[in-house]
PDB file of C-alpha atoms and ligand atoms in Angstrom:
ATOM      1  CA  UNK A   5     109.087  -9.032 152.593  1.00 93.00           C
ATOM      2  CA  UNK A   6     111.456  -8.696 149.817  1.00 97.00           C
ATOM      3  CA  UNK A   7     114.601 -10.899 150.128  1.00 98.00           C
ATOM      4  CA  UNK A   8     117.502 -10.242 147.383  1.00 98.00           C
ATOM      5  CA  UNK A   9     120.243 -12.623 147.284  1.00 97.00           C
ATOM      6  CA  UNK A  10     123.403 -11.103 145.664  1.00 98.00           C
ATOM      7  CA  UNK A  11     126.823 -12.778 144.980  1.00 97.00           C
ATOM      8  CA  UNK A  12     129.246 -10.355 146.505  1.00 98.00           C
ATOM      9  CA  UNK A  13     129.770  -7.939 149.397  1.00 98.00           C
ATOM     10  CA  UNK A  14     130.326  -5.238 146.665  1.00 98.00           C
ATOM     11  CA  UNK A  15     126.815  -5.878 145.106  1.00 98.00           C
ATOM     12  CA  UNK A  16     125.305  -5.808 148.472  1.00 98.00           C
ATOM     13  CA  UNK A  17     126.739  -2.501 149.688  1.00 98.00           C
ATOM     14  CA  UNK A  18     126.078  -0.906 146.179  1.00 98.00           C
ATOM     15  CA  UNK A  19     122.401  -1.909 146.471  1.00 98.00           C
ATOM     16  CA  UNK A  20     122.007  -0.953 150.006  1.00 98.00           C
ATOM     17  CA  UNK A  21     123.494   2.337 149.373  1.00 98.00           C
ATOM     18  CA  UNK A  22     121.303   2.956 146.456  1.00 98.00           C
ATOM     19  CA  UNK A  23     118.119   2.240 148.596  1.00 98.00           C
ATOM     20  CA  UNK A  24     119.314   4.658 150.992  1.00 98.00           C
ATOM     21  CA  UNK A  25     120.168   7.281 148.336  1.00 98.00           C
ATOM     22  CA  UNK A  26     116.719   7.085 147.040  1.00 98.00           C
ATOM     23  CA  UNK A  27     115.199   7.684 150.306  1.00 98.00           C
ATOM     24  CA  UNK A  28     117.435  10.708 150.797  1.00 98.00           C
ATOM     25  CA  UNK A  29     116.687  12.123 147.272  1.00 98.00           C
ATOM     26  CA  UNK A  30     112.835  11.433 147.729  1.00 98.00           C
ATOM     27  CA  UNK A  31     112.799  13.104 151.048  1.00 98.00           C
ATOM     28  CA  UNK A  32     115.735  15.439 151.843  1.00 98.00           C
ATOM     29  CA  UNK A  33     114.650  15.981 155.403  1.00 98.00           C
ATOM     30  CA  UNK A  34     114.206  12.166 156.118  1.00 98.00           C
ATOM     31  CA  UNK A  35     115.315  10.557 159.278  1.00 98.00           C
ATOM     32  CA  UNK A  36     117.650   7.644 158.902  1.00 98.00           C
ATOM     33  CA  UNK A  37     118.107   4.794 161.245  1.00 98.00           C
ATOM     34  CA  UNK A  38     121.750   3.955 161.021  1.00 98.00           C
ATOM     35  CA  UNK A  39     123.494   0.605 161.998  1.00 98.00           C
ATOM     36  CA  UNK A  40     127.239  -0.323 162.911  1.00 97.00           C
ATOM     37  CA  UNK A  41     129.153  -3.623 162.678  1.00 95.00           C
ATOM     38  CA  UNK A  42     131.497  -4.664 159.814  1.00 96.00           C
ATOM     39  CA  UNK A  43     128.483  -5.308 157.209  1.00 98.00           C
ATOM     40  CA  UNK A  44     127.331  -1.581 156.850  1.00 98.00           C
ATOM     41  CA  UNK A  45     131.062  -0.226 155.951  1.00 98.00           C
ATOM     42  CA  UNK A  46     130.626  -0.898 152.265  1.00 98.00           C
ATOM     43  CA  UNK A  47     127.266   0.784 152.215  1.00 98.00           C
ATOM     44  CA  UNK A  48     128.560   3.922 153.985  1.00 98.00           C
ATOM     45  CA  UNK A  49     131.629   3.878 151.481  1.00 98.00           C
ATOM     46  CA  UNK A  50     129.223   3.924 148.591  1.00 98.00           C
ATOM     47  CA  UNK A  51     127.302   6.836 150.280  1.00 98.00           C
ATOM     48  CA  UNK A  52     130.304   8.896 150.829  1.00 98.00           C
ATOM     49  CA  UNK A  53     131.117   8.175 147.289  1.00 98.00           C
ATOM     50  CA  UNK A  54     127.770   9.468 146.043  1.00 98.00           C
ATOM     51  CA  UNK A  55     128.279  12.582 147.972  1.00 98.00           C
ATOM     52  CA  UNK A  56     131.822  13.323 146.873  1.00 98.00           C
ATOM     53  CA  UNK A  57     130.407  12.966 143.256  1.00 98.00           C
ATOM     54  CA  UNK A  58     127.824  15.610 144.193  1.00 98.00           C
ATOM     55  CA  UNK A  59     124.947  13.193 143.866  1.00 97.00           C
ATOM     56  CA  UNK A  60     123.752  13.270 147.502  1.00 98.00           C
ATOM     57  CA  UNK A  61     123.423  15.880 150.093  1.00 98.00           C
ATOM     58  CA  UNK A  62     122.967  15.140 153.730  1.00 98.00           C
ATOM     59  CA  UNK A  63     122.471  18.696 154.788  1.00 98.00           C
ATOM     60  CA  UNK A  64     118.777  18.244 155.991  1.00 98.00           C
ATOM     61  CA  UNK A  65     118.499  14.943 157.145  1.00 98.00           C
ATOM     62  CA  UNK A  66     118.643  13.537 160.805  1.00 98.00           C
ATOM     63  CA  UNK A  67     120.116  10.112 161.946  1.00 98.00           C
ATOM     64  CA  UNK A  68     119.468   7.936 164.921  1.00 98.00           C
ATOM     65  CA  UNK A  69     121.757   5.090 165.648  1.00 98.00           C
ATOM     66  CA  UNK A  70     120.606   1.891 167.037  1.00 98.00           C
ATOM     67  CA  UNK A  71     123.056   1.151 169.921  1.00 97.00           C
ATOM     68  CA  UNK A  72     126.064   1.919 171.925  1.00 97.00           C
ATOM     69  CA  UNK A  73     128.099   0.113 174.323  1.00 96.00           C
ATOM     70  CA  UNK A  74     127.722   1.138 177.822  1.00 96.00           C
ATOM     71  CA  UNK A  75     130.720   2.646 179.294  1.00 95.00           C
ATOM     72  CA  UNK A  76     132.257   3.832 176.242  1.00 94.00           C
ATOM     73  CA  UNK A  77     132.680   7.456 175.611  1.00 95.00           C
ATOM     74  CA  UNK A  78     132.221   8.682 171.934  1.00 95.00           C
ATOM     75  CA  UNK A  79     135.943   9.335 171.557  1.00 95.00           C
ATOM     76  CA  UNK A  80     136.799   5.736 172.411  1.00 95.00           C
ATOM     77  CA  UNK A  81     137.882   4.189 169.114  1.00 94.00           C
ATOM     78  CA  UNK A  82     135.521   1.076 169.515  1.00 94.00           C
ATOM     79  CA  UNK A  83     132.491   3.309 170.440  1.00 96.00           C
ATOM     80  CA  UNK A  84     129.759   3.281 167.812  1.00 97.00           C
ATOM     81  CA  UNK A  85     129.850   7.143 167.891  1.00 98.00           C
ATOM     82  CA  UNK A  86     133.392   6.853 166.799  1.00 98.00           C
ATOM     83  CA  UNK A  87     132.701   4.251 164.203  1.00 97.00           C
ATOM     84  CA  UNK A  88     129.949   6.562 162.721  1.00 98.00           C
ATOM     85  CA  UNK A  89     131.860   9.563 162.732  1.00 98.00           C
ATOM     86  CA  UNK A  90     134.844   7.596 161.041  1.00 98.00           C
ATOM     87  CA  UNK A  91     133.063   5.606 158.439  1.00 98.00           C
ATOM     88  CA  UNK A  92     130.328   8.196 157.449  1.00 98.00           C
ATOM     89  CA  UNK A  93     129.422  11.509 159.372  1.00 98.00           C
ATOM     90  CA  UNK A  94     133.049  13.119 158.804  1.00 98.00           C
ATOM     91  CA  UNK A  95     133.042  12.588 155.252  1.00 98.00           C
ATOM     92  CA  UNK A  96     129.580  14.012 154.382  1.00 98.00           C
ATOM     93  CA  UNK A  97     127.777  17.317 154.947  1.00 98.00           C
ATOM     94  CA  UNK A  98     125.478  15.973 157.663  1.00 98.00           C
ATOM     95  CA  UNK A  99     125.158  18.461 160.517  1.00 98.00           C
ATOM     96  CA  UNK A 100     126.665  16.999 163.578  1.00 98.00           C
ATOM     97  CA  UNK A 101     123.813  18.367 165.860  1.00 98.00           C
ATOM     98  CA  UNK A 102     121.410  15.967 163.759  1.00 98.00           C
ATOM     99  CA  UNK A 103     123.266  12.847 164.303  1.00 98.00           C
ATOM    100  CA  UNK A 104     122.071  10.956 167.216  1.00 98.00           C
ATOM    101  CA  UNK A 105     124.053   7.846 168.861  1.00 98.00           C
ATOM    102  CA  UNK A 106     122.864   6.574 172.126  1.00 98.00           C
ATOM    103  CA  UNK A 107     125.008   7.732 174.858  1.00 97.00           C
ATOM    104  CA  UNK A 108     126.752   4.857 176.490  1.00 96.00           C
ATOM    105  CA  UNK A 109     127.687   6.878 179.440  1.00 96.00           C
ATOM    106  CA  UNK A 110     124.068   8.281 180.226  1.00 96.00           C
ATOM    107  CA  UNK A 111     123.749   8.684 184.259  1.00 95.00           C
ATOM    108  CA  UNK A 112     120.462   7.331 184.013  1.00 96.00           C
ATOM    109  CA  UNK A 113     120.027   4.884 181.185  1.00 94.00           C
ATOM    110  CA  UNK A 114     116.312   4.177 181.598  1.00 94.00           C
ATOM    111  CA  UNK A 115     115.367   8.035 181.372  1.00 96.00           C
ATOM    112  CA  UNK A 116     117.886   8.379 178.653  1.00 97.00           C
ATOM    113  CA  UNK A 117     116.168   5.427 176.649  1.00 97.00           C
ATOM    114  CA  UNK A 118     112.778   6.934 176.969  1.00 96.00           C
ATOM    115  CA  UNK A 119     114.140  10.340 175.989  1.00 98.00           C
ATOM    116  CA  UNK A 120     115.868   8.962 173.054  1.00 98.00           C
ATOM    117  CA  UNK A 121     112.532   7.253 171.681  1.00 97.00           C
ATOM    118  CA  UNK A 122     110.672  10.402 172.276  1.00 97.00           C
ATOM    119  CA  UNK A 123     113.404  12.326 170.224  1.00 98.00           C
ATOM    120  CA  UNK A 124     112.727   9.806 167.469  1.00 98.00           C
ATOM    121  CA  UNK A 125     108.786  10.295 167.759  1.00 97.00           C
ATOM    122  CA  UNK A 126     109.085  13.998 167.692  1.00 97.00           C
ATOM    123  CA  UNK A 127     111.113  13.824 164.380  1.00 97.00           C
ATOM    124  CA  UNK A 128     107.972  11.910 162.971  1.00 97.00           C
ATOM    125  CA  UNK A 129     109.672   8.484 163.314  1.00 97.00           C
ATOM    126  CA  UNK A 130     112.361   6.596 161.266  1.00 98.00           C
ATOM    127  CA  UNK A 131     111.916   6.810 157.487  1.00 98.00           C
ATOM    128  CA  UNK A 132     114.386   4.114 156.774  1.00 98.00           C
ATOM    129  CA  UNK A 133     116.027   1.900 159.162  1.00 98.00           C
ATOM    130  CA  UNK A 134     119.107   0.062 158.128  1.00 98.00           C
ATOM    131  CA  UNK A 135     119.903  -3.047 160.170  1.00 98.00           C
ATOM    132  CA  UNK A 136     122.595  -5.859 160.372  1.00 98.00           C
ATOM    133  CA  UNK A 137     122.149  -9.010 162.021  1.00 98.00           C
ATOM    134  CA  UNK A 138     124.059 -11.109 164.544  1.00 96.00           C
ATOM    135  CA  UNK A 139     125.068 -14.466 164.148  1.00 94.00           C
ATOM    136  CA  UNK A 140     122.329 -15.370 166.830  1.00 94.00           C
ATOM    137  CA  UNK A 141     119.566 -13.205 165.016  1.00 97.00           C
ATOM    138  CA  UNK A 142     119.967  -9.992 167.085  1.00 96.00           C
ATOM    139  CA  UNK A 143     119.349  -6.886 165.713  1.00 97.00           C
ATOM    140  CA  UNK A 144     120.791  -3.685 167.078  1.00 97.00           C
ATOM    141  CA  UNK A 145     121.788  -5.255 170.567  1.00 96.00           C
ATOM    142  CA  UNK A 146     118.432  -7.015 171.165  1.00 96.00           C
ATOM    143  CA  UNK A 147     119.641 -10.221 172.152  1.00 95.00           C
ATOM    144  CA  UNK A 148     117.673 -13.692 172.201  1.00 96.00           C
ATOM    145  CA  UNK A 149     115.376 -13.374 175.044  1.00 95.00           C
ATOM    146  CA  UNK A 150     111.872 -14.474 176.448  1.00 95.00           C
ATOM    147  CA  UNK A 151     110.265 -11.068 175.300  1.00 96.00           C
ATOM    148  CA  UNK A 152     110.526  -8.439 172.732  1.00 96.00           C
ATOM    149  CA  UNK A 153     111.296  -5.284 174.382  1.00 96.00           C
ATOM    150  CA  UNK A 154     109.786  -2.261 172.736  1.00 96.00           C
ATOM    151  CA  UNK A 155     111.651   0.769 174.182  1.00 97.00           C
ATOM    152  CA  UNK A 156     115.315   1.939 174.085  1.00 97.00           C
ATOM    153  CA  UNK A 157     116.803  -0.129 177.022  1.00 97.00           C
ATOM    154  CA  UNK A 158     120.171  -1.600 178.545  1.00 96.00           C
ATOM    155  CA  UNK A 159     120.982  -5.104 177.787  1.00 96.00           C
ATOM    156  CA  UNK A 160     123.674  -7.740 178.831  1.00 95.00           C
ATOM    157  CA  UNK A 161     125.455  -8.926 175.880  1.00 94.00           C
ATOM    158  CA  UNK A 162     125.288 -12.690 174.844  1.00 90.00           C
ATOM    159  CA  UNK A 163     128.644 -14.500 175.244  1.00 92.00           C
ATOM    160  CA  UNK A 164     128.344 -15.354 171.515  1.00 90.00           C
ATOM    161  CA  UNK A 165     128.163 -11.600 170.717  1.00 90.00           C
ATOM    162  CA  UNK A 166     130.985 -10.733 172.792  1.00 93.00           C
ATOM    163  CA  UNK A 167     132.843 -13.476 171.128  1.00 92.00           C
ATOM    164  CA  UNK A 168     132.003 -12.116 167.738  1.00 88.00           C
ATOM    165  CA  UNK A 169     132.832  -8.540 168.393  1.00 88.00           C
ATOM    166  CA  UNK A 170     136.216  -9.283 170.344  1.00 91.00           C
ATOM    167  CA  UNK A 171     137.864  -8.815 166.811  1.00 90.00           C
ATOM    168  CA  UNK A 172     137.569  -5.344 167.163  1.00 89.00           C
ATOM    169  CA  UNK A 173     139.177  -5.080 170.541  1.00 91.00           C
ATOM    170  CA  UNK A 174     142.659  -5.887 171.831  1.00 91.00           C
ATOM    171  CA  UNK A 175     141.261  -8.583 174.000  1.00 91.00           C
ATOM    172  CA  UNK A 176     138.005 -10.262 174.726  1.00 93.00           C
ATOM    173  CA  UNK A 177     138.467  -8.664 178.527  1.00 92.00           C
ATOM    174  CA  UNK A 178     138.080  -5.199 177.005  1.00 91.00           C
ATOM    175  CA  UNK A 179     134.691  -6.090 175.158  1.00 92.00           C
ATOM    176  CA  UNK A 180     131.950  -4.172 177.307  1.00 95.00           C
ATOM    177  CA  UNK A 181     129.368  -6.874 178.595  1.00 95.00           C
ATOM    178  CA  UNK A 182     126.436  -4.262 178.415  1.00 96.00           C
ATOM    179  CA  UNK A 183     124.899  -1.872 176.039  1.00 96.00           C
ATOM    180  CA  UNK A 184     122.190   0.470 175.278  1.00 97.00           C
ATOM    181  CA  UNK A 185     119.938  -0.287 172.262  1.00 98.00           C
ATOM    182  CA  UNK A 186     117.008   0.695 170.635  1.00 98.00           C
ATOM    183  CA  UNK A 187     114.204  -1.488 171.103  1.00 97.00           C
ATOM    184  CA  UNK A 188     111.762  -3.228 168.681  1.00 95.00           C
ATOM    185  CA  UNK A 189     109.280  -0.170 169.110  1.00 91.00           C
ATOM    186  CA  UNK A 190     111.464   2.533 167.157  1.00 88.00           C
ATOM    187  CA  UNK A 191     112.684  -0.328 164.672  1.00 95.00           C
ATOM    188  CA  UNK A 192     109.180  -1.661 163.818  1.00 97.00           C
ATOM    189  CA  UNK A 193     107.590   1.854 163.535  1.00 97.00           C
ATOM    190  CA  UNK A 194     110.291   2.767 161.033  1.00 98.00           C
ATOM    191  CA  UNK A 195     108.247   3.389 157.576  1.00 98.00           C
ATOM    192  CA  UNK A 196     110.771   1.049 155.791  1.00 98.00           C
ATOM    193  CA  UNK A 197     113.484  -1.338 156.860  1.00 98.00           C
ATOM    194  CA  UNK A 198     116.615  -2.574 155.014  1.00 98.00           C
ATOM    195  CA  UNK A 199     118.534  -5.463 156.640  1.00 98.00           C
ATOM    196  CA  UNK A 200     121.830  -6.492 155.210  1.00 98.00           C
ATOM    197  CA  UNK A 201     123.652  -9.685 155.938  1.00 98.00           C
ATOM    198  CA  UNK A 202     127.012 -10.763 154.581  1.00 98.00           C
ATOM    199  CA  UNK A 203     128.911 -14.093 154.803  1.00 97.00           C
ATOM    200  CA  UNK A 204     128.128 -17.843 155.431  1.00 96.00           C
ATOM    201  CA  UNK A 205     128.065 -17.227 159.273  1.00 95.00           C
ATOM    202  CA  UNK A 206     124.797 -15.316 158.846  1.00 97.00           C
ATOM    203  CA  UNK A 207     122.789 -18.032 156.787  1.00 97.00           C
ATOM    204  CA  UNK A 208     121.420 -19.751 159.949  1.00 97.00           C
ATOM    205  CA  UNK A 209     120.484 -16.359 161.207  1.00 98.00           C
ATOM    206  CA  UNK A 210     118.797 -15.461 158.097  1.00 98.00           C
ATOM    207  CA  UNK A 211     116.882 -18.892 157.814  1.00 98.00           C
ATOM    208  CA  UNK A 212     115.567 -18.629 161.368  1.00 98.00           C
ATOM    209  CA  UNK A 213     114.701 -15.124 161.116  1.00 98.00           C
ATOM    210  CA  UNK A 214     112.700 -15.095 157.833  1.00 98.00           C
ATOM    211  CA  UNK A 215     111.824 -18.548 157.337  1.00 97.00           C
ATOM    212  CA  UNK A 216     110.920 -19.757 160.822  1.00 97.00           C
ATOM    213  CA  UNK A 217     108.484 -18.744 163.533  1.00 98.00           C
ATOM    214  CA  UNK A 218     108.340 -15.358 164.975  1.00 98.00           C
ATOM    215  CA  UNK A 219     109.912 -15.433 168.445  1.00 98.00           C
ATOM    216  CA  UNK A 220     111.914 -13.333 170.803  1.00 97.00           C
ATOM    217  CA  UNK A 221     114.549 -16.237 170.858  1.00 97.00           C
ATOM    218  CA  UNK A 222     115.330 -15.067 167.344  1.00 98.00           C
ATOM    219  CA  UNK A 223     114.944 -11.265 167.504  1.00 97.00           C
ATOM    220  CA  UNK A 224     115.044 -10.299 163.943  1.00 98.00           C
ATOM    221  CA  UNK A 225     112.026 -12.623 163.617  1.00 98.00           C
ATOM    222  CA  UNK A 226     109.399 -10.028 164.429  1.00 98.00           C
ATOM    223  CA  UNK A 227     110.681  -8.169 161.217  1.00 98.00           C
ATOM    224  CA  UNK A 228     108.397 -10.734 159.293  1.00 98.00           C
ATOM    225  CA  UNK A 229     105.714  -8.562 160.610  1.00 97.00           C
ATOM    226  CA  UNK A 230     106.950  -5.363 159.073  1.00 98.00           C
ATOM    227  CA  UNK A 231     105.113  -4.095 156.115  1.00 98.00           C
ATOM    228  CA  UNK A 232     107.868  -2.670 154.243  1.00 98.00           C
ATOM    229  CA  UNK A 233     110.920  -4.936 154.896  1.00 98.00           C
ATOM    230  CA  UNK A 234     113.873  -5.453 152.190  1.00 98.00           C
ATOM    231  CA  UNK A 235     116.601  -8.046 153.314  1.00 98.00           C
ATOM    232  CA  UNK A 236     119.780  -7.926 151.008  1.00 98.00           C
ATOM    233  CA  UNK A 237     121.949 -11.009 151.498  1.00 98.00           C
ATOM    234  CA  UNK A 238     125.345 -12.273 150.384  1.00 98.00           C
ATOM    235  CA  UNK A 239     125.431 -15.599 152.156  1.00 96.00           C
ATOM    236  CA  UNK A 240     128.104 -17.603 150.367  1.00 86.00           C
TER     237      UNK A 240
HETATM  238  C1  GLP B 312     126.733  -5.677 166.512  1.00 97.06           C
HETATM  239  C2  GLP B 312     125.705  -4.456 166.401  1.00 97.06           C
HETATM  240  C3  GLP B 312     124.536  -5.094 165.513  1.00 97.06           C
HETATM  241  C4  GLP B 312     125.384  -5.617 164.168  1.00 97.06           C
HETATM  242  C5  GLP B 312     125.977  -6.868 164.647  1.00 97.06           C
HETATM  243  C6  GLP B 312     126.483  -7.535 163.488  1.00 97.06           C
HETATM  244  O1  GLP B 312     126.399  -6.582 167.437  1.00 97.06           O
HETATM  245  N1  GLP B 312     125.192  -4.108 167.576  1.00 97.06           N
HETATM  246  O2  GLP B 312     123.953  -3.644 165.246  1.00 97.06           O
HETATM  247  O3  GLP B 312     124.296  -5.836 163.250  1.00 97.06           O
HETATM  248  O4  GLP B 312     127.078  -6.399 165.397  1.00 97.06           O
HETATM  249  O5  GLP B 312     127.757  -7.209 163.152  1.00 97.06           O
HETATM  250  P1  GLP B 312     128.622  -7.489 161.965  1.00 97.06           P
HETATM  251  O6  GLP B 312     127.973  -6.711 160.706  1.00 97.06           O
HETATM  252  O7  GLP B 312     130.126  -6.927 162.045  1.00 97.06           O
HETATM  253  O8  GLP B 312     128.491  -8.823 161.564  1.00 97.06           O
END
């Protein structure tokens, strides 16, 4: 585990983008696991800049996103599909058909989740997984629970997660209460994991996740067992 402390969001975003860019340069047909939330926005901006400067080519890679709100279609401005198109995919030369975001409106989410995991496995697994972290230590939408769930599955969001994410919606009543999320299986099987955390609100989650016991009550703590984990934090 490599924990890097930086002193600004800009530095965090630059470093994270550099790591992702190196992955793409080393393996142009790599599989990237991507994350949403406010934290990765600066990372994506840096990647777009590198693409615009001609330093990065996205045309042969494949992406799988971590999660999606249940009930939101991809054209809903708060859906994670919309977020990814808006913050990254529409600005680089990734092939749209090679970008995967879980379908929040799948008729049979259980079967869909298994198929999503299989699609990742069929691509040879994820080469580099980018993660944010929730204030309660959640990763993707794996909320604190009694057990770690391996497969892509549906979850009921924690009150604290709904509270934290209401800033993106007109009112708290509009925040979906359920989501579909990659489980720990595909995340832990990723060859490399890069977790980014920004702001004082994430301090406790980082301490509990990486300096405390491994427990599903703190979902990110399982990453202590990952053989190639980098954490970049700006916690001031
Ligand atoms: C959501 C996402 C997570 C993300 C978290 C933190 O819950 N499902 O993947 O890590 O938000 O978001 P932020 O970066 O905005 O703090």
